[in-house]
XYZ file of N, CA and C in Angstrom:
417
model
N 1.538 -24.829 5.030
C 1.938 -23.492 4.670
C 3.311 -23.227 5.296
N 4.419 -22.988 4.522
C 5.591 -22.654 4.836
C 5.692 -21.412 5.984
N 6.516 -20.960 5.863
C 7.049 -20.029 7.227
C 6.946 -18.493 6.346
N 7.059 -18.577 5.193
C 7.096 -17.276 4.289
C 6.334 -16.949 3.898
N 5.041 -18.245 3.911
C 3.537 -17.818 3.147
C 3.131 -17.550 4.416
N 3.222 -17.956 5.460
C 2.883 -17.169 6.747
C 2.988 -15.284 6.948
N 4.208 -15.234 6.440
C 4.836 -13.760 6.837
C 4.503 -13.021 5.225
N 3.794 -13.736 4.116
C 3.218 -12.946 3.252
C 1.665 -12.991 3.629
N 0.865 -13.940 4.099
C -0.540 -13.437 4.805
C -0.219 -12.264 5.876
N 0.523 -12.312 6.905
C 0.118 -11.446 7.728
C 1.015 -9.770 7.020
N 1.626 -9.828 5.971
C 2.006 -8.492 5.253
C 0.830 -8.320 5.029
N -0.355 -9.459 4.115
C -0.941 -9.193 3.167
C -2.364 -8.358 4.155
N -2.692 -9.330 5.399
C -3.606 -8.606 6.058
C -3.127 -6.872 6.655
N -1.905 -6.755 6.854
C -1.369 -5.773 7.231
C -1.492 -4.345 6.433
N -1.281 -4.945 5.031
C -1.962 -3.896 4.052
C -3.453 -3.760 3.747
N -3.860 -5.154 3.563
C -5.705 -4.742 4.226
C -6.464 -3.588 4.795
N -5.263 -3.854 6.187
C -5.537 -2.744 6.933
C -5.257 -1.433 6.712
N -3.948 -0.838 6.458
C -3.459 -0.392 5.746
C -4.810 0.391 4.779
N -4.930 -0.409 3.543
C -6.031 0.058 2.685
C -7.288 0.607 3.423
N -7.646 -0.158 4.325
C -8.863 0.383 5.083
C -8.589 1.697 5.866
N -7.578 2.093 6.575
C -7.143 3.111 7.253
C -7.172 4.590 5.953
N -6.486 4.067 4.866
C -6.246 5.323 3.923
C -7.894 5.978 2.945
N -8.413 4.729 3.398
C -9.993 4.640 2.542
C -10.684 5.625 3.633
N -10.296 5.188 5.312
C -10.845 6.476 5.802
C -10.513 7.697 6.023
N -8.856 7.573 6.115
C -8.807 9.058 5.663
C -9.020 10.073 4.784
N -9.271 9.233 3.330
C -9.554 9.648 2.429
C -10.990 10.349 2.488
N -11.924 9.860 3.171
C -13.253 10.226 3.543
C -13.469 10.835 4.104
N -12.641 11.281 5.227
C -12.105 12.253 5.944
C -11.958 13.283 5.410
N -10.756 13.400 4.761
C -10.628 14.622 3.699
C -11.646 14.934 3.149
N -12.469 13.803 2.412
C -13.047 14.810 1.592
C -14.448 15.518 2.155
N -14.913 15.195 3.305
C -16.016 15.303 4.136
C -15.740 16.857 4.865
N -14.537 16.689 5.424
C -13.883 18.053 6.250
C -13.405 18.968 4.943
N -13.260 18.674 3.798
C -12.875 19.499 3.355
C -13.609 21.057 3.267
N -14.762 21.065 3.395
C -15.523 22.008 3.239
C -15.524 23.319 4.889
N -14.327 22.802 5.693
C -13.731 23.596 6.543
C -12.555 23.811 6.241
N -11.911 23.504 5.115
C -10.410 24.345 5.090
C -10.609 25.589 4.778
N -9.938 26.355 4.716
C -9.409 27.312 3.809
C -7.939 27.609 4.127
N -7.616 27.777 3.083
C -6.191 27.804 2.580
C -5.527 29.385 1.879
N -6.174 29.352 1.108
C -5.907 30.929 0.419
C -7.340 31.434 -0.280
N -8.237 30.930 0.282
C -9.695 31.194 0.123
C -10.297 29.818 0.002
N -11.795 29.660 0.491
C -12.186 28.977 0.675
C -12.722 28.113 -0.849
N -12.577 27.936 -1.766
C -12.397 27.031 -2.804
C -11.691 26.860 -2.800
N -10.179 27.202 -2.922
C -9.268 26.298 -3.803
C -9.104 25.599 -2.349
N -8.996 26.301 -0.936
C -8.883 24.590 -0.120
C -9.858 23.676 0.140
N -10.956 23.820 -0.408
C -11.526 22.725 -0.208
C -11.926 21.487 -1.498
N -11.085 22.925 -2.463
C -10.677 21.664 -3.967
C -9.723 20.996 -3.681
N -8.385 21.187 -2.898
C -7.488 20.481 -2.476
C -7.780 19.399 -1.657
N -8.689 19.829 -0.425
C -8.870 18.483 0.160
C -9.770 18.022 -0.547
N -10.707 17.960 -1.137
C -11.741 16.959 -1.948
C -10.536 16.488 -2.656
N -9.806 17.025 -4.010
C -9.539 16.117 -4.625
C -8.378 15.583 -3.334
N -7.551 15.389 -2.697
C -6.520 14.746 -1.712
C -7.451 13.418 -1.325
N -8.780 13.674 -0.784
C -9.703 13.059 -0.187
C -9.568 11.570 -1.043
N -9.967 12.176 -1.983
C -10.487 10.889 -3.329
C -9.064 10.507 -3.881
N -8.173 10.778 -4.155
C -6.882 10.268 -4.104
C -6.764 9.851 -3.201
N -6.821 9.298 -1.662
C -6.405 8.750 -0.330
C -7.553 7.676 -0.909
N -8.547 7.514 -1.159
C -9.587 6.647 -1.512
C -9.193 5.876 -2.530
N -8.967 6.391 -3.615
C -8.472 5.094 -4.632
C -7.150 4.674 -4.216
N -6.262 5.048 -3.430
C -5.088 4.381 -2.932
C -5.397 3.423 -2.412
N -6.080 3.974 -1.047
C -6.405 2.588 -0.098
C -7.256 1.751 -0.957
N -7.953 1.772 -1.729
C -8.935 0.485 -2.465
C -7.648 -0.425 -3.268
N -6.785 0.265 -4.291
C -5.885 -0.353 -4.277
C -4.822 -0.840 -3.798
N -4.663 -0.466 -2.101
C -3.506 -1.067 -1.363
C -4.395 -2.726 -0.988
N -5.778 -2.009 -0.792
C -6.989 -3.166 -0.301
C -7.027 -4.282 -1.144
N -7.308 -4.003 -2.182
C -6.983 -5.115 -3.109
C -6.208 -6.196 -3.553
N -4.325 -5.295 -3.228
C -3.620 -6.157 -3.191
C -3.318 -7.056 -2.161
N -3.532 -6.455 -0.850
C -3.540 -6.945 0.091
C -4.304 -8.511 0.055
N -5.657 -8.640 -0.033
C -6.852 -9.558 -0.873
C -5.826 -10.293 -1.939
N -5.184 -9.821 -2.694
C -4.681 -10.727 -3.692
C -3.165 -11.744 -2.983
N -2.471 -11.087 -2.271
C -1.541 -11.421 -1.621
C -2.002 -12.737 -0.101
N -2.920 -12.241 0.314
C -3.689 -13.258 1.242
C -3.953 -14.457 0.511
N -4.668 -14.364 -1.046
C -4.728 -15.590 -1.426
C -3.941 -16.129 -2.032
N -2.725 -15.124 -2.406
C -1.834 -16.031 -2.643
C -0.589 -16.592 -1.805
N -0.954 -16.182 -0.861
C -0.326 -17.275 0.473
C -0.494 -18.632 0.520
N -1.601 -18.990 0.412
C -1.928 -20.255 0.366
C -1.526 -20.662 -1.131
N -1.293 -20.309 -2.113
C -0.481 -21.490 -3.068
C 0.246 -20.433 -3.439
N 1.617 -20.755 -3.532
C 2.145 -19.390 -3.116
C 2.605 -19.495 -5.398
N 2.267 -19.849 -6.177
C 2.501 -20.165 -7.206
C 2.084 -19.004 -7.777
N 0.250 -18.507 -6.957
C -0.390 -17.460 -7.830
C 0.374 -16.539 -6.928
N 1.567 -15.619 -6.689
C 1.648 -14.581 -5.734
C 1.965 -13.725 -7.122
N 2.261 -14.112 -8.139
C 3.051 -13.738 -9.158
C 2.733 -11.647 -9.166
N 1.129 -11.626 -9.361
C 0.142 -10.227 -9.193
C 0.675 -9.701 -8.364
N 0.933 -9.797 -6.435
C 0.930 -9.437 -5.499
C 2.586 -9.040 -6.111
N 3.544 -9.648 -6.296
C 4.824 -8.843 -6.301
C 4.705 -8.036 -7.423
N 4.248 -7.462 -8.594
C 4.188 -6.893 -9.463
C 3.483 -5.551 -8.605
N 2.178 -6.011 -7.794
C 1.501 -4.657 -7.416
C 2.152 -3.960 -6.345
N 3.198 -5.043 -5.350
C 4.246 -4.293 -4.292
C 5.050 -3.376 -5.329
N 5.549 -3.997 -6.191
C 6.795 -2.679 -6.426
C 6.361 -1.749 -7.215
N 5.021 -1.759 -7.946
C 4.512 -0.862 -7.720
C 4.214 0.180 -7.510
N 3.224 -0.101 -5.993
C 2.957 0.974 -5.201
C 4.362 1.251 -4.023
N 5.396 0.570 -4.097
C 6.797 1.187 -3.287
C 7.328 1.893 -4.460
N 7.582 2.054 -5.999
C 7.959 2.764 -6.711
C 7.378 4.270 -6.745
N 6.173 4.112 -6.441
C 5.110 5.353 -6.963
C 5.300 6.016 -5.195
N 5.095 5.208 -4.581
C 5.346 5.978 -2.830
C 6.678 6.387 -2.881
N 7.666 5.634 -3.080
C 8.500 6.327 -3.201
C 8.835 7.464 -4.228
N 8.386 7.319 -4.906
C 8.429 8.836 -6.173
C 7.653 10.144 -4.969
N 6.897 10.011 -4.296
C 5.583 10.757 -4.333
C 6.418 11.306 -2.844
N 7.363 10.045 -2.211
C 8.619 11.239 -0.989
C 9.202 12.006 -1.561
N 10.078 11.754 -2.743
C 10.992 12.564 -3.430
C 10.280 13.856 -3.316
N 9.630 13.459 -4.315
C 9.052 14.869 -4.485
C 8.640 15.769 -3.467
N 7.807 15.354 -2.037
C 6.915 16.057 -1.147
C 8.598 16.335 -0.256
N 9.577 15.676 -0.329
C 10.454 16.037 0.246
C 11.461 17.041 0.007
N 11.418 17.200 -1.477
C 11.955 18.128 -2.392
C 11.406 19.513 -2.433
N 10.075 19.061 -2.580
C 9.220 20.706 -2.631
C 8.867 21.044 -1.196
N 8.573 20.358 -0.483
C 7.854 21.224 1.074
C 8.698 20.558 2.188
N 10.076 20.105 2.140
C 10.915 19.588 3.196
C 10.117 18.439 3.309
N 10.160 18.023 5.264
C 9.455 16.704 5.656
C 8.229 17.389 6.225
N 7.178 16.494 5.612
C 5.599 16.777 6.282
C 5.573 15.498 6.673
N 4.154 16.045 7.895
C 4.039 13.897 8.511
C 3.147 13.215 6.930
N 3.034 13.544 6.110
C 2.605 12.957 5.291
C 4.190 11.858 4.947
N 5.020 12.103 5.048
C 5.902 11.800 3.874
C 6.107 10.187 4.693
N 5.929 10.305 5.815
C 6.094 9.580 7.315
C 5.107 8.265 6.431
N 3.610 8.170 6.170
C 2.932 7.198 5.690
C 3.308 6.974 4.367
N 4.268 7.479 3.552
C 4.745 7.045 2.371
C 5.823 5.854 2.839
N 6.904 6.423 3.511
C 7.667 5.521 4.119
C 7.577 4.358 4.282
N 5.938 4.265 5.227
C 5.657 3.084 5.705
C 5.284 1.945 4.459
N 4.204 2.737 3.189
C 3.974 2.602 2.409
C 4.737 1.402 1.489
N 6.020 2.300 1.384
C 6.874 1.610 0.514
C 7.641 0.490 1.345
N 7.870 0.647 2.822
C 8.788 -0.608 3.183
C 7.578 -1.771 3.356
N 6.439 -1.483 3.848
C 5.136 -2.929 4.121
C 5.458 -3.914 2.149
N 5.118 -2.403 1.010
C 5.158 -3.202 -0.212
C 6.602 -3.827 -0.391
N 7.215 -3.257 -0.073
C 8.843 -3.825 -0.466
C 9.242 -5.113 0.235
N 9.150 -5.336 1.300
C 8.907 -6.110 2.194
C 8.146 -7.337 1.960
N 7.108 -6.920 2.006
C 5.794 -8.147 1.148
C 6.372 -8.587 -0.180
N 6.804 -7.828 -1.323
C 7.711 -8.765 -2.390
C 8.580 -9.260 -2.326
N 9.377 -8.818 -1.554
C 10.397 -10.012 -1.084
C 10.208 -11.233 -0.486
N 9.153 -11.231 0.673
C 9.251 -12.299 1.254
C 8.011 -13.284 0.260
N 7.185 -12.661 -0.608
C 6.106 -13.058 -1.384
C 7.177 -14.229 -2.700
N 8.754 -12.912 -3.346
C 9.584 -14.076 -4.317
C 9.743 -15.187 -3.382
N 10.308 -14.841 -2.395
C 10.850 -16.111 -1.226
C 10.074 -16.959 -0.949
N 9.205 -16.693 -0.890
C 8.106 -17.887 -0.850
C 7.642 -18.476 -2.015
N 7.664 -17.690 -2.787
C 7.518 -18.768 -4.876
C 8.360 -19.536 -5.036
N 9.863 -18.601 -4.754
C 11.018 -19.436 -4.926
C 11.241 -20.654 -3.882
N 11.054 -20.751 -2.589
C 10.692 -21.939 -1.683
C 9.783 -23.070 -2.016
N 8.663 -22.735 -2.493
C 7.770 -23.171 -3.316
C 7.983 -24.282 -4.352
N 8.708 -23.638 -5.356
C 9.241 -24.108 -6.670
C 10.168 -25.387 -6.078
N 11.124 -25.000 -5.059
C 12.119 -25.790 -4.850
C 11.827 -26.783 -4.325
N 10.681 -27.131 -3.401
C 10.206 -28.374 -2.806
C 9.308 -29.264 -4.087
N 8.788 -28.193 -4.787
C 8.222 -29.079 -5.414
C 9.278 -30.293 -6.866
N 10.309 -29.545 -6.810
C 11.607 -30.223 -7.575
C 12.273 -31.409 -6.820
């Protein structure tokens, strides 16, 4: 295993984690939601339920890719999925600062988008670099 399929497993476990962290916050939310209130007690606890379950299907799909990127460390031929699903979820995280930065200034939310988009951005790069390393030894 090259030096790049190295540094795309440990992205790939990194978002693993990653996924697992947002899967519990997501559960979080939606569990506590039934103590917000916001401008009466439904619409905040429709906000955090649905926030909740949006933080949940994120992390399942950060989880996933993560899983797909791990195995494609080891032949780094199949990573092809894993860079398609980085830019992605760094396109859509990054859309989702614009905006939260546009409409409500900086919240610490905008802080885990950040991270969001540089782990995926990051991981496709070094994920081509390693196809393209790949390709070239085998020529």
């Amino acid at each position: 295993m090259s030096a790049l399929s190295k540094i795309v497993k440990i992205i790939a476990i990194a978002m693993m984690l990653l996924g697992l962290l947002s899967i519990g916050m997501g559960i979080y939310m939606f569990v506590a939601g039934a103590n917000v209130e916001v401008d009466g007690a439904a619409a905040g606890q429709a906000v955090a339920n649905a926030g909740g379950i949006i933080m949940c299907v994120f992390g399942l799909f950060y989880l996933i890719s993560g899983f797909i990127g791990a195995r494609g460390a080891n032949n780094p031929s199949k990573l092809t999925p894993f860079i398609v699903i980085c830019f992605i979820i760094a396109a859509l995280n990054a859309l989702e600062t614009g905006l939260s930065i546009s409409g409500n200034g900086f919240e610490p939310t905008v802080v885990y988008n950040i991270i969001y988009v540089v782990v995926a951005l990051v991981g496709a790069i070094c994920a081509i670099r390693a196809k393209k390393d790949a390709a070239d030894r085998l020529l």
